[in-house]
Tab-separated table of N, CA and C in Angstrom:
chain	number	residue	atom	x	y	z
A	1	UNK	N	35.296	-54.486	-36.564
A	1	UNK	CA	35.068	-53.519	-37.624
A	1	UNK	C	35.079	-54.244	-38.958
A	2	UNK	N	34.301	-53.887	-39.814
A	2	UNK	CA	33.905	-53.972	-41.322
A	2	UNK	C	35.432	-53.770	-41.899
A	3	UNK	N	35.514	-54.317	-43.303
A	3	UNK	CA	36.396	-53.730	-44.296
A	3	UNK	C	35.895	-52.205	-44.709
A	4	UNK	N	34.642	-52.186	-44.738
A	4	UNK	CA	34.397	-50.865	-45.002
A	4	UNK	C	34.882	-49.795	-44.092
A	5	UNK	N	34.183	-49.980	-42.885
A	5	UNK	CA	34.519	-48.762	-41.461
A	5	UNK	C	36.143	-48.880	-41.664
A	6	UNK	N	36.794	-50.063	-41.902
A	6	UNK	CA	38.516	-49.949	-41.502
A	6	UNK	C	38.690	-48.959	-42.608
A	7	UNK	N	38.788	-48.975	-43.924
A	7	UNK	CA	39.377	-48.395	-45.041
A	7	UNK	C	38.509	-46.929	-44.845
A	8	UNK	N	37.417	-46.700	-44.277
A	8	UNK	CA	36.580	-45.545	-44.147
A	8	UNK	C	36.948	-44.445	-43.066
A	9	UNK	N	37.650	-45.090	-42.129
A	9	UNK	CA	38.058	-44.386	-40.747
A	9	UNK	C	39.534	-44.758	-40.829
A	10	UNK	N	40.018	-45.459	-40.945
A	10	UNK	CA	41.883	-45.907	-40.585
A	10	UNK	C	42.472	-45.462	-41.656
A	11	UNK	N	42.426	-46.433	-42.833
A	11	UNK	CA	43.100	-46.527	-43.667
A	11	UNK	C	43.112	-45.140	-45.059
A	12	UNK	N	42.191	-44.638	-45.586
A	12	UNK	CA	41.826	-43.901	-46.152
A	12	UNK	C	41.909	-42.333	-45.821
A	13	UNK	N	42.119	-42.217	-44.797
A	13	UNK	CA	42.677	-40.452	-43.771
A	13	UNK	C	44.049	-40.531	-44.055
A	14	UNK	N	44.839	-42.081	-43.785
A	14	UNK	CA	46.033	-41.804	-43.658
A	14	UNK	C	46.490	-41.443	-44.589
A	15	UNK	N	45.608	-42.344	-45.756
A	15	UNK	CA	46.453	-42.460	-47.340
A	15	UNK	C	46.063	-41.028	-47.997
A	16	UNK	N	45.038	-40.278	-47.410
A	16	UNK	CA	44.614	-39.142	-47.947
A	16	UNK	C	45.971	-37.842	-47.720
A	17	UNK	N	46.290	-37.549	-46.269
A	17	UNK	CA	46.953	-36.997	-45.260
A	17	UNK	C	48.535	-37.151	-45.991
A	18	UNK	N	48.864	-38.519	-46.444
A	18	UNK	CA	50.378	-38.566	-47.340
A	18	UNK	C	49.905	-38.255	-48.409
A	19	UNK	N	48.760	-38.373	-49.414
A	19	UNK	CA	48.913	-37.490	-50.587
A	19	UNK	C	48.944	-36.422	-50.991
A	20	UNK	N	48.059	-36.049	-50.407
A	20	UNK	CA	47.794	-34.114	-50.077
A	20	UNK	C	48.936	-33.087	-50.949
A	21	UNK	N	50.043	-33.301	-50.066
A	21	UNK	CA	51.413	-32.455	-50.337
A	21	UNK	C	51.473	-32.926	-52.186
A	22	UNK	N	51.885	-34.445	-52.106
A	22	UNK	CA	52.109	-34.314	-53.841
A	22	UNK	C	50.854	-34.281	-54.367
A	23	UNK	N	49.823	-34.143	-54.360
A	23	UNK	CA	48.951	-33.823	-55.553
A	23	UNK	C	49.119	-32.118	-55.189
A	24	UNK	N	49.309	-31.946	-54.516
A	24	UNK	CA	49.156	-29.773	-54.935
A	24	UNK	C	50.668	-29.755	-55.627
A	25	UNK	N	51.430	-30.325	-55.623
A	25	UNK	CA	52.723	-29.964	-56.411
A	25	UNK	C	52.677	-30.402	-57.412
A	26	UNK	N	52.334	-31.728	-58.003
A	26	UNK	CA	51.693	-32.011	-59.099
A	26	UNK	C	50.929	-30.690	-60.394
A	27	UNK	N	49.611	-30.417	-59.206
A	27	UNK	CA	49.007	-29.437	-59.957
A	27	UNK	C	49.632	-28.057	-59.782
A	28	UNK	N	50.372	-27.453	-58.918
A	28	UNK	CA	51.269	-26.417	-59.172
A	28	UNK	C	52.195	-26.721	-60.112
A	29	UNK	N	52.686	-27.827	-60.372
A	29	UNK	CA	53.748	-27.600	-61.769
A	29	UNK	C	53.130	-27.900	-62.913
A	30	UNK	N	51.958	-28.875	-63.053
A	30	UNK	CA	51.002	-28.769	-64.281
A	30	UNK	C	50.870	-27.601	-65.031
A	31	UNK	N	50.340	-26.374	-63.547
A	31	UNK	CA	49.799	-25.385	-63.688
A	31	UNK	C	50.824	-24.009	-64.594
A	32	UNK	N	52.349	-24.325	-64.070
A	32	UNK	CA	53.292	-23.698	-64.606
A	32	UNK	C	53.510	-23.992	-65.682
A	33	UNK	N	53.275	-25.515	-66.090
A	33	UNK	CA	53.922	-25.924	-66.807
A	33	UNK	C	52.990	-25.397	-68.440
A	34	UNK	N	52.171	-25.412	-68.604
A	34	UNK	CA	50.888	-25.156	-69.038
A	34	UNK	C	51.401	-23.744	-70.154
A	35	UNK	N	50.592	-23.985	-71.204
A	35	UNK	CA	50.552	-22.736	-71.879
A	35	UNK	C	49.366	-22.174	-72.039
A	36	UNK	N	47.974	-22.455	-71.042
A	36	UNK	CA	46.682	-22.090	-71.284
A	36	UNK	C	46.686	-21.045	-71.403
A	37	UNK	N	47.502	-19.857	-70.802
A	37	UNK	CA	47.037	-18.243	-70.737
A	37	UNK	C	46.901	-18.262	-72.196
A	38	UNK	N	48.244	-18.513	-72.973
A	38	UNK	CA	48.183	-18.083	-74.008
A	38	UNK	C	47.562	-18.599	-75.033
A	39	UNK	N	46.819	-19.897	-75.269
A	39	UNK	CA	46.000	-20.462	-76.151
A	39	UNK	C	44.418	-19.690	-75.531
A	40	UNK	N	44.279	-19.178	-74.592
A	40	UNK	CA	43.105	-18.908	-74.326
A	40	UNK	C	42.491	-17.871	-74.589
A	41	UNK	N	44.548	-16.904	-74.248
A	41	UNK	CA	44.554	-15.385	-74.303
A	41	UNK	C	43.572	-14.681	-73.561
A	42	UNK	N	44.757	-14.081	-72.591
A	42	UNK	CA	43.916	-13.408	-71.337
A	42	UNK	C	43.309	-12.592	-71.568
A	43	UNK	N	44.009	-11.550	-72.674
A	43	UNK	CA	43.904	-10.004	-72.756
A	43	UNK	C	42.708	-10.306	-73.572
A	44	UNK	N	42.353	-11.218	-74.614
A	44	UNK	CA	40.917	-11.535	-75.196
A	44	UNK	C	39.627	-11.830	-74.099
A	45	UNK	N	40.358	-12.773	-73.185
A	45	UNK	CA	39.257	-13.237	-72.539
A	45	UNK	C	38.640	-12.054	-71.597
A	46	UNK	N	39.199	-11.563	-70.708
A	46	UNK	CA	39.088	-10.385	-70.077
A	46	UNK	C	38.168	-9.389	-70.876
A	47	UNK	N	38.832	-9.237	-72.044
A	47	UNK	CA	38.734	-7.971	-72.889
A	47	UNK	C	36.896	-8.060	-73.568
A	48	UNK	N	36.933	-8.850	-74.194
A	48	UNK	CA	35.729	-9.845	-73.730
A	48	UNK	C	34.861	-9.829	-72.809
A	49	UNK	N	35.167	-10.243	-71.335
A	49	UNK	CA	33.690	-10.079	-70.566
A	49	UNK	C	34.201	-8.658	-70.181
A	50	UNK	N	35.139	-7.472	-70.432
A	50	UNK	CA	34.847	-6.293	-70.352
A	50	UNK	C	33.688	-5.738	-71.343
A	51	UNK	N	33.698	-5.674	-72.310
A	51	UNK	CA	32.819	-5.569	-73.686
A	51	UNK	C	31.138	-5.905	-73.284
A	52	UNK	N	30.995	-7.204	-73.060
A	52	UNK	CA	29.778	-7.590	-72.375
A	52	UNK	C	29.554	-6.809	-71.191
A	53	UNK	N	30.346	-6.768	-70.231
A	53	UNK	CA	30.034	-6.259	-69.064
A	53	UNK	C	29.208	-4.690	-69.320
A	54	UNK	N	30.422	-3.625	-70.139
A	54	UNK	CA	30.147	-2.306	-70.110
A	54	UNK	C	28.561	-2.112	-71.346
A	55	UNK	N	28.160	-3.496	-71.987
A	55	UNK	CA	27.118	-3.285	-72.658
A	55	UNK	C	26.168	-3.531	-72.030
A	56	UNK	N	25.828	-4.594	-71.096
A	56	UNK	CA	24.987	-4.727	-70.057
A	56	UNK	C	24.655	-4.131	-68.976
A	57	UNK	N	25.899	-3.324	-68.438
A	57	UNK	CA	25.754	-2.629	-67.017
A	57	UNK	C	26.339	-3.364	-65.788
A	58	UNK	N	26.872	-4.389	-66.478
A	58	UNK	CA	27.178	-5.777	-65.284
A	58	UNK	C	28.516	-5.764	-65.310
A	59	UNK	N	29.718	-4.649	-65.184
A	59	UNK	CA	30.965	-4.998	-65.467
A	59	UNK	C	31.576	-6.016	-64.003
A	60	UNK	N	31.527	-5.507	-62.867
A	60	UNK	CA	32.110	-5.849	-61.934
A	60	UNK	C	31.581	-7.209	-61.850
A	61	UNK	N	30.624	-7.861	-61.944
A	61	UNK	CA	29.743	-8.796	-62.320
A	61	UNK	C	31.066	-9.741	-63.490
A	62	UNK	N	30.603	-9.693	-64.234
A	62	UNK	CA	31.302	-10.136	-65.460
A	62	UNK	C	32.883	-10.347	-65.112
A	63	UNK	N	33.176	-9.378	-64.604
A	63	UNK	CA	34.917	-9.593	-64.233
A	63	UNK	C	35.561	-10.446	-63.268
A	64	UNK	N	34.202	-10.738	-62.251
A	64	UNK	CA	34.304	-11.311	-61.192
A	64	UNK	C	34.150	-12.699	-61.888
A	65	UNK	N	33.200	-12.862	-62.755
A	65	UNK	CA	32.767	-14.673	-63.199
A	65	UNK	C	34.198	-14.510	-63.910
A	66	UNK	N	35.016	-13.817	-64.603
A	66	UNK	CA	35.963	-14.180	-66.045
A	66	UNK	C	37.163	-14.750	-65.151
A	67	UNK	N	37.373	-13.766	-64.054
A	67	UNK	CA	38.539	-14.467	-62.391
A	67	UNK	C	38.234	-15.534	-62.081
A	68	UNK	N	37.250	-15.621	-61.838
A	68	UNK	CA	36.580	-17.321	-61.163
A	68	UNK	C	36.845	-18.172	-62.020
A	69	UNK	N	36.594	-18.170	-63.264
A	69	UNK	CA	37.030	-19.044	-64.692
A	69	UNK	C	38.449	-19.100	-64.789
A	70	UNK	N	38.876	-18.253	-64.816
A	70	UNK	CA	40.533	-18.517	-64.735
A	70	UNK	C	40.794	-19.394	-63.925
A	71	UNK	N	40.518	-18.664	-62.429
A	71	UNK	CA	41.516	-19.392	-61.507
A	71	UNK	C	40.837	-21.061	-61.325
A	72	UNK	N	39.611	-21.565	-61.860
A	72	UNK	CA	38.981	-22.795	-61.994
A	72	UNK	C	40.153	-23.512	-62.637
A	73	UNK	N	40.362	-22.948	-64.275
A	73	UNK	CA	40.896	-23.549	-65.385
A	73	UNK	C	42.473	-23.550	-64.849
């Protein structure tokens, strides 16, 4: 086997498989740690693609992309 196939198939699953756990705890305490709601302000942002939504006709639409944006960010 290649250096490539080894680090591609052996080595690289394993090292993936032990990181896993700490990078989601990482980004779960980032995520806590964080003051985005409030620099972003939910009740604006929301409030916001409500406004657009009920002027267009597209609310459920609109509310659905403003969730998806959140839970992205």
């Amino acid at each position: 086997m290649g250096y490539g196939q080894v680090m591609g198939l052996i080595v690289l699953p394993q090292a993936f498989r032990n990181m896993v756990p700490l990078l989601l705890t990482q980004t779960i305490i980032l995520f806590q740690d964080t003051s985005l709601v409030y620099v972003i302000g939910l009740a604006d942002f929301f409030g916001s693609a409500q406004k657009v939504g009920e002027r267009d006709g597209r609310l459920v639409e609109l509310l659905l992309f403003a969730g998806a944006v959140y839970f992205v960010i």
